[in-house]
Amino acid sequence: MSYPVNVRLLCGNAIVREGLSRILTERDFRVTQYSNIAAIIQQDEVPEDIGPSLLLIDDGTEAMDAETLSLLQKRFPGSYLVLLSDRFDFQIMLKAFRLGALAYIIKEISCDRLVATLQLVAMGERVLPPQLADELQSRPSLTDAMEVERPVDAACLSDRELEILRWLIMGCPNKVISKRMDISEATVKVHVKAVLRKLRVKNRTQAAIWAANHGMRGRVTEVEPELPVSIPHPAQLPAMEMVALRA
C-alpha cells in the first residue's frame, strides 16, 4: 500500500503558501501549512507521519542556519529538507546542501516539475536546479583560475576522470556521459566511483560542488566538436535529467 507524501510547508507569504498548498493537495500530497518556525515549535503534538515526509521551506521566511534546521529536524526526524527560493543564488544553494537539503527549487518552476521534484526527494534523491548549469558555465575554468590548480592536482585525477567530473558539474547521468564520451555506461560508472573516492565525497552532488568551489566548469559546446543532433546538450536537458543520480 502506498501512502501520500506528507509536506510541512513553512512560508511567510500567505498567498504563496495557500497557492502551493492547493497545488500539492490536488496532486495527492498531504500538506500542513505554517507561517513561521514558532508556529511549528509551539504545536503541542506532532502526529506521526505515515509515509515519506518533507520540510518545504521558503528561504525568505526565516534565517536559514544550522541551529534552526537542527531544531526542525529534531522536531520532525526522518523528514527531507527542501528549500524554495525566489531566485537562484549559488551561495545559498551551497549552504542549503551543506545543511542537509535534498533539493533547492526556484519558484519559477512549473507545477508538474515541482510535483515531480518533490516525489523524487520523497524517495531520498537529491535534485539540483537547472539554473546551476548556467551558473557553473559562467565561472572561471581551471586554466583561468591559477589559485585553484594545486587543490585540483592534489586530488590526483586522471585526464579521463577530470573529463567525467566536468560532466558531473552539468548534472549529467551516466547514460548521457556515455554517449558524449563514446564509452560504455559501465566504464563511466567505474570512473565516477574513482572520482568520488579521490575527492573523498559521498555522491555526485558533492563532487559537482567540490569542482565548482575549485574553479572548474562543465563542458560547453563552444570548446567541443559538434556532436550528433540526436544527443542533447546537458544545458538543454529537462529538469529531471539534472537529478544527481547515484553512481
CSV table of C-alpha atoms in Angstrom, one decimal:
chain,number,residue,atom,x,y,z
A,1,MET,CA,0.0,0.0,0.0
A,2,SER,CA,1.4,3.4,-1.0
A,3,TYR,CA,0.9,6.4,1.2
A,4,PRO,CA,0.7,10.1,0.3
A,5,VAL,CA,3.8,12.3,0.8
A,6,ASN,CA,3.5,14.5,3.9
A,7,VAL,CA,4.6,18.1,3.3
A,8,ARG,CA,5.1,20.6,6.1
A,9,LEU,CA,5.1,23.9,4.2
A,10,LEU,CA,6.8,26.8,6.0
A,11,CYS,CA,6.2,30.0,4.1
A,12,GLY,CA,5.6,33.6,5.5
A,13,ASN,CA,3.7,34.8,2.4
A,14,ALA,CA,0.0,33.8,2.8
A,15,ILE,CA,-0.8,33.9,-0.9
A,16,VAL,CA,2.2,31.8,-1.9
A,17,ARG,CA,1.6,29.4,1.0
A,18,GLU,CA,-2.1,28.9,0.0
A,19,GLY,CA,-1.3,28.5,-3.7
A,20,LEU,CA,1.4,25.9,-3.1
A,21,SER,CA,-0.8,24.1,-0.7
A,22,ARG,CA,-3.7,23.9,-3.2
A,23,ILE,CA,-1.3,22.7,-6.0
A,24,LEU,CA,0.1,19.9,-3.8
A,25,THR,CA,-3.1,18.9,-2.3
A,26,GLU,CA,-4.7,18.4,-5.8
A,27,ARG,CA,-1.7,16.1,-6.6
A,28,ASP,CA,-2.4,13.9,-3.5
A,29,PHE,CA,0.2,15.4,-1.2
A,30,ARG,CA,-0.9,15.8,2.5
A,31,VAL,CA,0.0,19.4,3.3
A,32,THR,CA,0.3,21.2,6.7
A,33,GLN,CA,0.8,25.0,6.5
A,34,TYR,CA,3.0,27.1,8.8
A,35,SER,CA,3.6,30.8,8.6
A,36,ASN,CA,6.8,30.7,10.7
A,37,ILE,CA,9.0,28.4,12.7
A,38,ALA,CA,7.4,29.5,16.0
A,39,ALA,CA,4.1,28.1,14.8
A,40,ILE,CA,5.8,24.7,14.3
A,41,ILE,CA,7.6,24.7,17.6
A,42,GLN,CA,4.6,25.7,19.6
A,43,GLN,CA,2.5,22.9,18.2
A,44,ASP,CA,1.6,20.7,21.2
A,45,GLU,CA,1.5,17.4,19.4
A,46,VAL,CA,3.2,16.3,16.2
A,47,PRO,CA,1.3,13.4,14.6
A,48,GLU,CA,3.3,10.5,13.4
A,49,ASP,CA,3.8,10.5,9.7
A,50,ILE,CA,2.6,7.5,7.7
A,51,GLY,CA,4.7,7.6,4.5
A,52,PRO,CA,7.5,9.9,3.4
A,53,SER,CA,7.7,13.4,4.9
A,54,LEU,CA,9.1,16.7,3.5
A,55,LEU,CA,10.0,20.0,5.1
A,56,LEU,CA,9.4,22.6,2.4
A,57,ILE,CA,10.8,25.9,3.5
A,58,ASP,CA,10.6,29.3,1.7
A,59,ASP,CA,14.1,30.8,2.2
A,60,GLY,CA,12.5,34.2,2.7
A,61,THR,CA,10.5,33.1,5.7
A,62,GLU,CA,13.3,32.6,8.3
A,63,ALA,CA,17.0,32.9,8.6
A,64,MET,CA,18.3,29.5,7.4
A,65,ASP,CA,21.0,28.5,9.8
A,66,ALA,CA,22.3,25.2,11.3
A,67,GLU,CA,20.7,25.8,14.7
A,68,THR,CA,17.2,26.4,13.2
A,69,LEU,CA,17.4,23.5,10.9
A,70,SER,CA,18.7,21.2,13.6
A,71,LEU,CA,15.7,22.2,15.7
A,72,LEU,CA,13.3,21.4,12.9
A,73,GLN,CA,15.0,18.1,12.2
A,74,LYS,CA,14.7,17.1,15.9
A,75,ARG,CA,11.0,18.1,15.7
A,76,PHE,CA,10.5,16.0,12.6
A,77,PRO,CA,13.1,13.3,12.5
A,78,GLY,CA,13.3,11.5,9.1
A,79,SER,CA,11.9,14.4,7.1
A,80,TYR,CA,13.7,15.5,4.0
A,81,LEU,CA,14.5,19.2,3.7
A,82,VAL,CA,13.6,21.2,0.5
A,83,LEU,CA,14.4,24.9,0.1
A,84,LEU,CA,12.3,27.2,-2.0
A,85,SER,CA,13.8,30.4,-3.4
A,86,ASP,CA,12.5,33.4,-5.4
A,87,ARG,CA,15.7,33.4,-7.5
A,88,PHE,CA,18.8,31.3,-8.0
A,89,ASP,CA,21.7,32.1,-5.6
A,90,PHE,CA,24.7,29.9,-5.9
A,91,GLN,CA,25.9,30.6,-2.3
A,92,ILE,CA,22.5,30.0,-0.8
A,93,MET,CA,22.2,26.7,-2.8
A,94,LEU,CA,25.6,25.6,-1.4
A,95,LYS,CA,24.6,26.5,2.1
A,96,ALA,CA,21.3,24.6,1.7
A,97,PHE,CA,23.0,21.4,0.6
A,98,ARG,CA,25.7,21.7,3.3
A,99,LEU,CA,22.9,22.0,5.9
A,100,GLY,CA,21.3,18.8,4.6
A,101,ALA,CA,18.8,19.9,2.0
A,102,LEU,CA,18.0,17.4,-0.8
A,103,ALA,CA,16.7,20.0,-3.2
A,104,TYR,CA,16.9,23.7,-4.0
A,105,ILE,CA,13.9,24.8,-6.0
A,106,ILE,CA,13.4,28.1,-7.8
A,107,LYS,CA,9.8,29.3,-7.8
A,108,GLU,CA,9.7,29.8,-11.5
A,109,ILE,CA,9.4,26.1,-11.8
A,110,SER,CA,6.2,24.6,-13.4
A,111,CYS,CA,3.7,22.8,-11.3
A,112,ASP,CA,4.4,19.5,-13.0
A,113,ARG,CA,8.1,19.8,-12.4
A,114,LEU,CA,7.6,20.9,-8.8
A,115,VAL,CA,5.5,17.8,-8.1
A,116,ALA,CA,8.0,15.5,-9.9
A,117,THR,CA,10.9,17.1,-7.9
A,118,LEU,CA,9.1,16.6,-4.6
A,119,GLN,CA,8.3,13.0,-5.5
A,120,LEU,CA,12.0,12.3,-6.2
A,121,VAL,CA,13.0,13.9,-2.9
A,122,ALA,CA,10.4,11.8,-1.1
A,123,MET,CA,12.3,8.8,-2.4
A,124,GLY,CA,15.6,10.1,-0.9
A,125,GLU,CA,17.0,11.6,-4.2
A,126,ARG,CA,19.0,14.9,-4.4
A,127,VAL,CA,17.8,17.3,-7.0
A,128,LEU,CA,19.9,20.1,-8.5
A,129,PRO,CA,18.2,23.2,-10.1
A,130,PRO,CA,18.7,23.5,-13.9
A,131,GLN,CA,19.9,27.1,-13.3
A,132,LEU,CA,23.1,25.6,-11.8
A,133,ALA,CA,24.4,24.7,-15.3
A,134,ASP,CA,24.3,28.3,-16.5
A,135,GLU,CA,26.0,29.4,-13.2
A,136,LEU,CA,28.8,26.9,-13.5
A,137,GLN,CA,29.5,27.8,-17.1
A,138,SER,CA,30.0,31.4,-16.2
A,139,ARG,CA,32.6,30.6,-13.6
A,140,PRO,CA,36.3,30.6,-14.4
A,141,SER,CA,37.8,27.4,-15.9
A,142,LEU,CA,40.6,25.5,-14.4
A,143,THR,CA,43.2,27.1,-16.7
A,144,ASP,CA,41.9,30.6,-15.9
A,145,ALA,CA,42.0,30.1,-12.1
A,146,MET,CA,45.6,29.5,-11.2
A,147,GLU,CA,44.9,29.8,-7.5
A,148,VAL,CA,42.9,26.5,-7.6
A,149,GLU,CA,45.2,24.4,-9.7
A,150,ARG,CA,47.1,22.9,-6.7
A,151,PRO,CA,44.0,21.6,-4.9
A,152,VAL,CA,42.7,20.1,-8.2
A,153,ASP,CA,46.1,18.5,-8.8
A,154,ALA,CA,46.2,17.2,-5.2
A,155,ALA,CA,43.2,15.1,-6.0
A,156,CYS,CA,45.3,13.1,-8.5
A,157,LEU,CA,42.6,12.8,-11.0
A,158,SER,CA,43.5,11.3,-14.4
A,159,ASP,CA,42.6,13.2,-17.6
A,160,ARG,CA,39.6,10.9,-18.1
A,161,GLU,CA,38.4,11.4,-14.6
A,162,LEU,CA,38.7,15.2,-15.0
A,163,GLU,CA,36.5,14.9,-18.1
A,164,ILE,CA,34.0,12.8,-16.2
A,165,LEU,CA,34.0,15.4,-13.4
A,166,ARG,CA,33.2,18.2,-15.8
A,167,TRP,CA,30.1,16.3,-17.0
A,168,LEU,CA,29.1,15.7,-13.4
A,169,ILE,CA,29.1,19.5,-12.9
A,170,MET,CA,26.4,19.7,-15.6
A,171,GLY,CA,24.4,17.1,-13.6
A,172,CYS,CA,24.5,14.6,-16.4
A,173,PRO,CA,23.6,10.9,-15.7
A,174,ASN,CA,25.8,8.1,-16.8
A,175,LYS,CA,23.8,7.5,-20.0
A,176,VAL,CA,24.4,11.0,-21.3
A,177,ILE,CA,28.1,10.9,-20.3
A,178,SER,CA,28.4,7.6,-22.1
A,179,LYS,CA,27.1,9.0,-25.3
A,180,ARG,CA,29.0,12.2,-25.1
A,181,MET,CA,32.4,10.5,-24.5
A,182,ASP,CA,31.6,7.4,-26.7
A,183,ILE,CA,32.3,4.9,-23.9
A,184,SER,CA,30.2,2.3,-22.2
A,185,GLU,CA,28.0,3.2,-19.2
A,186,ALA,CA,29.9,0.6,-17.2
A,187,THR,CA,33.1,2.4,-17.9
A,188,VAL,CA,31.5,5.7,-16.9
A,189,LYS,CA,30.3,4.2,-13.6
A,190,VAL,CA,33.9,3.0,-12.8
A,191,HIS,CA,35.3,6.4,-13.5
A,192,VAL,CA,32.6,8.1,-11.4
A,193,LYS,CA,33.3,5.9,-8.4
A,194,ALA,CA,37.0,6.7,-8.8
A,195,VAL,CA,36.3,10.4,-8.8
A,196,LEU,CA,34.2,10.2,-5.7
A,197,ARG,CA,36.8,8.1,-3.9
A,198,LYS,CA,39.7,10.5,-4.8
A,199,LEU,CA,37.7,13.6,-3.9
A,200,ARG,CA,36.6,11.9,-0.7
A,201,VAL,CA,32.9,12.8,-1.3
A,202,LYS,CA,29.8,10.6,-0.9
A,203,ASN,CA,27.9,11.4,-4.1
A,204,ARG,CA,27.8,13.2,-7.4
A,205,THR,CA,26.2,16.3,-6.0
A,206,GLN,CA,29.1,16.8,-3.6
A,207,ALA,CA,31.6,16.1,-6.4
A,208,ALA,CA,30.0,18.9,-8.5
A,209,ILE,CA,30.0,21.3,-5.6
A,210,TRP,CA,33.7,20.5,-4.9
A,211,ALA,CA,34.6,21.1,-8.6
A,212,ALA,CA,32.7,24.4,-8.7
A,213,ASN,CA,34.4,25.6,-5.5
A,214,HIS,CA,37.8,24.8,-7.2
A,215,GLY,CA,37.1,26.8,-10.3
A,216,MET,CA,36.1,24.0,-12.7
A,217,ARG,CA,33.2,24.3,-15.0
A,218,GLY,CA,31.1,22.0,-17.1
A,219,ARG,CA,31.5,21.1,-20.7
A,220,VAL,CA,30.3,23.7,-23.1
A,221,THR,CA,29.7,23.5,-26.9
A,222,GLU,CA,32.0,26.4,-27.7
A,223,VAL,CA,35.1,24.3,-26.8
A,224,GLU,CA,34.0,20.9,-28.2
A,225,PRO,CA,33.4,19.5,-31.6
A,226,GLU,CA,29.9,19.4,-32.8
A,227,LEU,CA,28.0,16.3,-31.7
A,228,PRO,CA,25.2,14.4,-33.4
A,229,VAL,CA,21.8,16.2,-33.3
A,230,SER,CA,20.3,13.1,-31.6
A,231,ILE,CA,22.4,13.7,-28.4
A,232,PRO,CA,21.1,16.7,-26.4
A,233,HIS,CA,23.5,19.2,-24.8
A,234,PRO,CA,23.3,18.9,-20.9
A,235,ALA,CA,22.1,22.5,-20.6
A,236,GLN,CA,19.1,21.6,-22.7
A,237,LEU,CA,18.1,18.6,-20.7
A,238,PRO,CA,14.8,18.7,-18.9
A,239,ALA,CA,14.9,19.2,-15.1
A,240,MET,CA,14.6,15.6,-14.3
A,241,GLU,CA,17.9,14.9,-16.2
A,242,MET,CA,19.6,17.2,-13.7
A,243,VAL,CA,19.0,14.8,-10.8
A,244,ALA,CA,22.2,13.8,-9.1
A,245,LEU,CA,21.7,10.1,-9.7
A,246,ARG,CA,23.5,7.5,-7.6
A,247,ALA,CA,26.8,6.5,-9.2
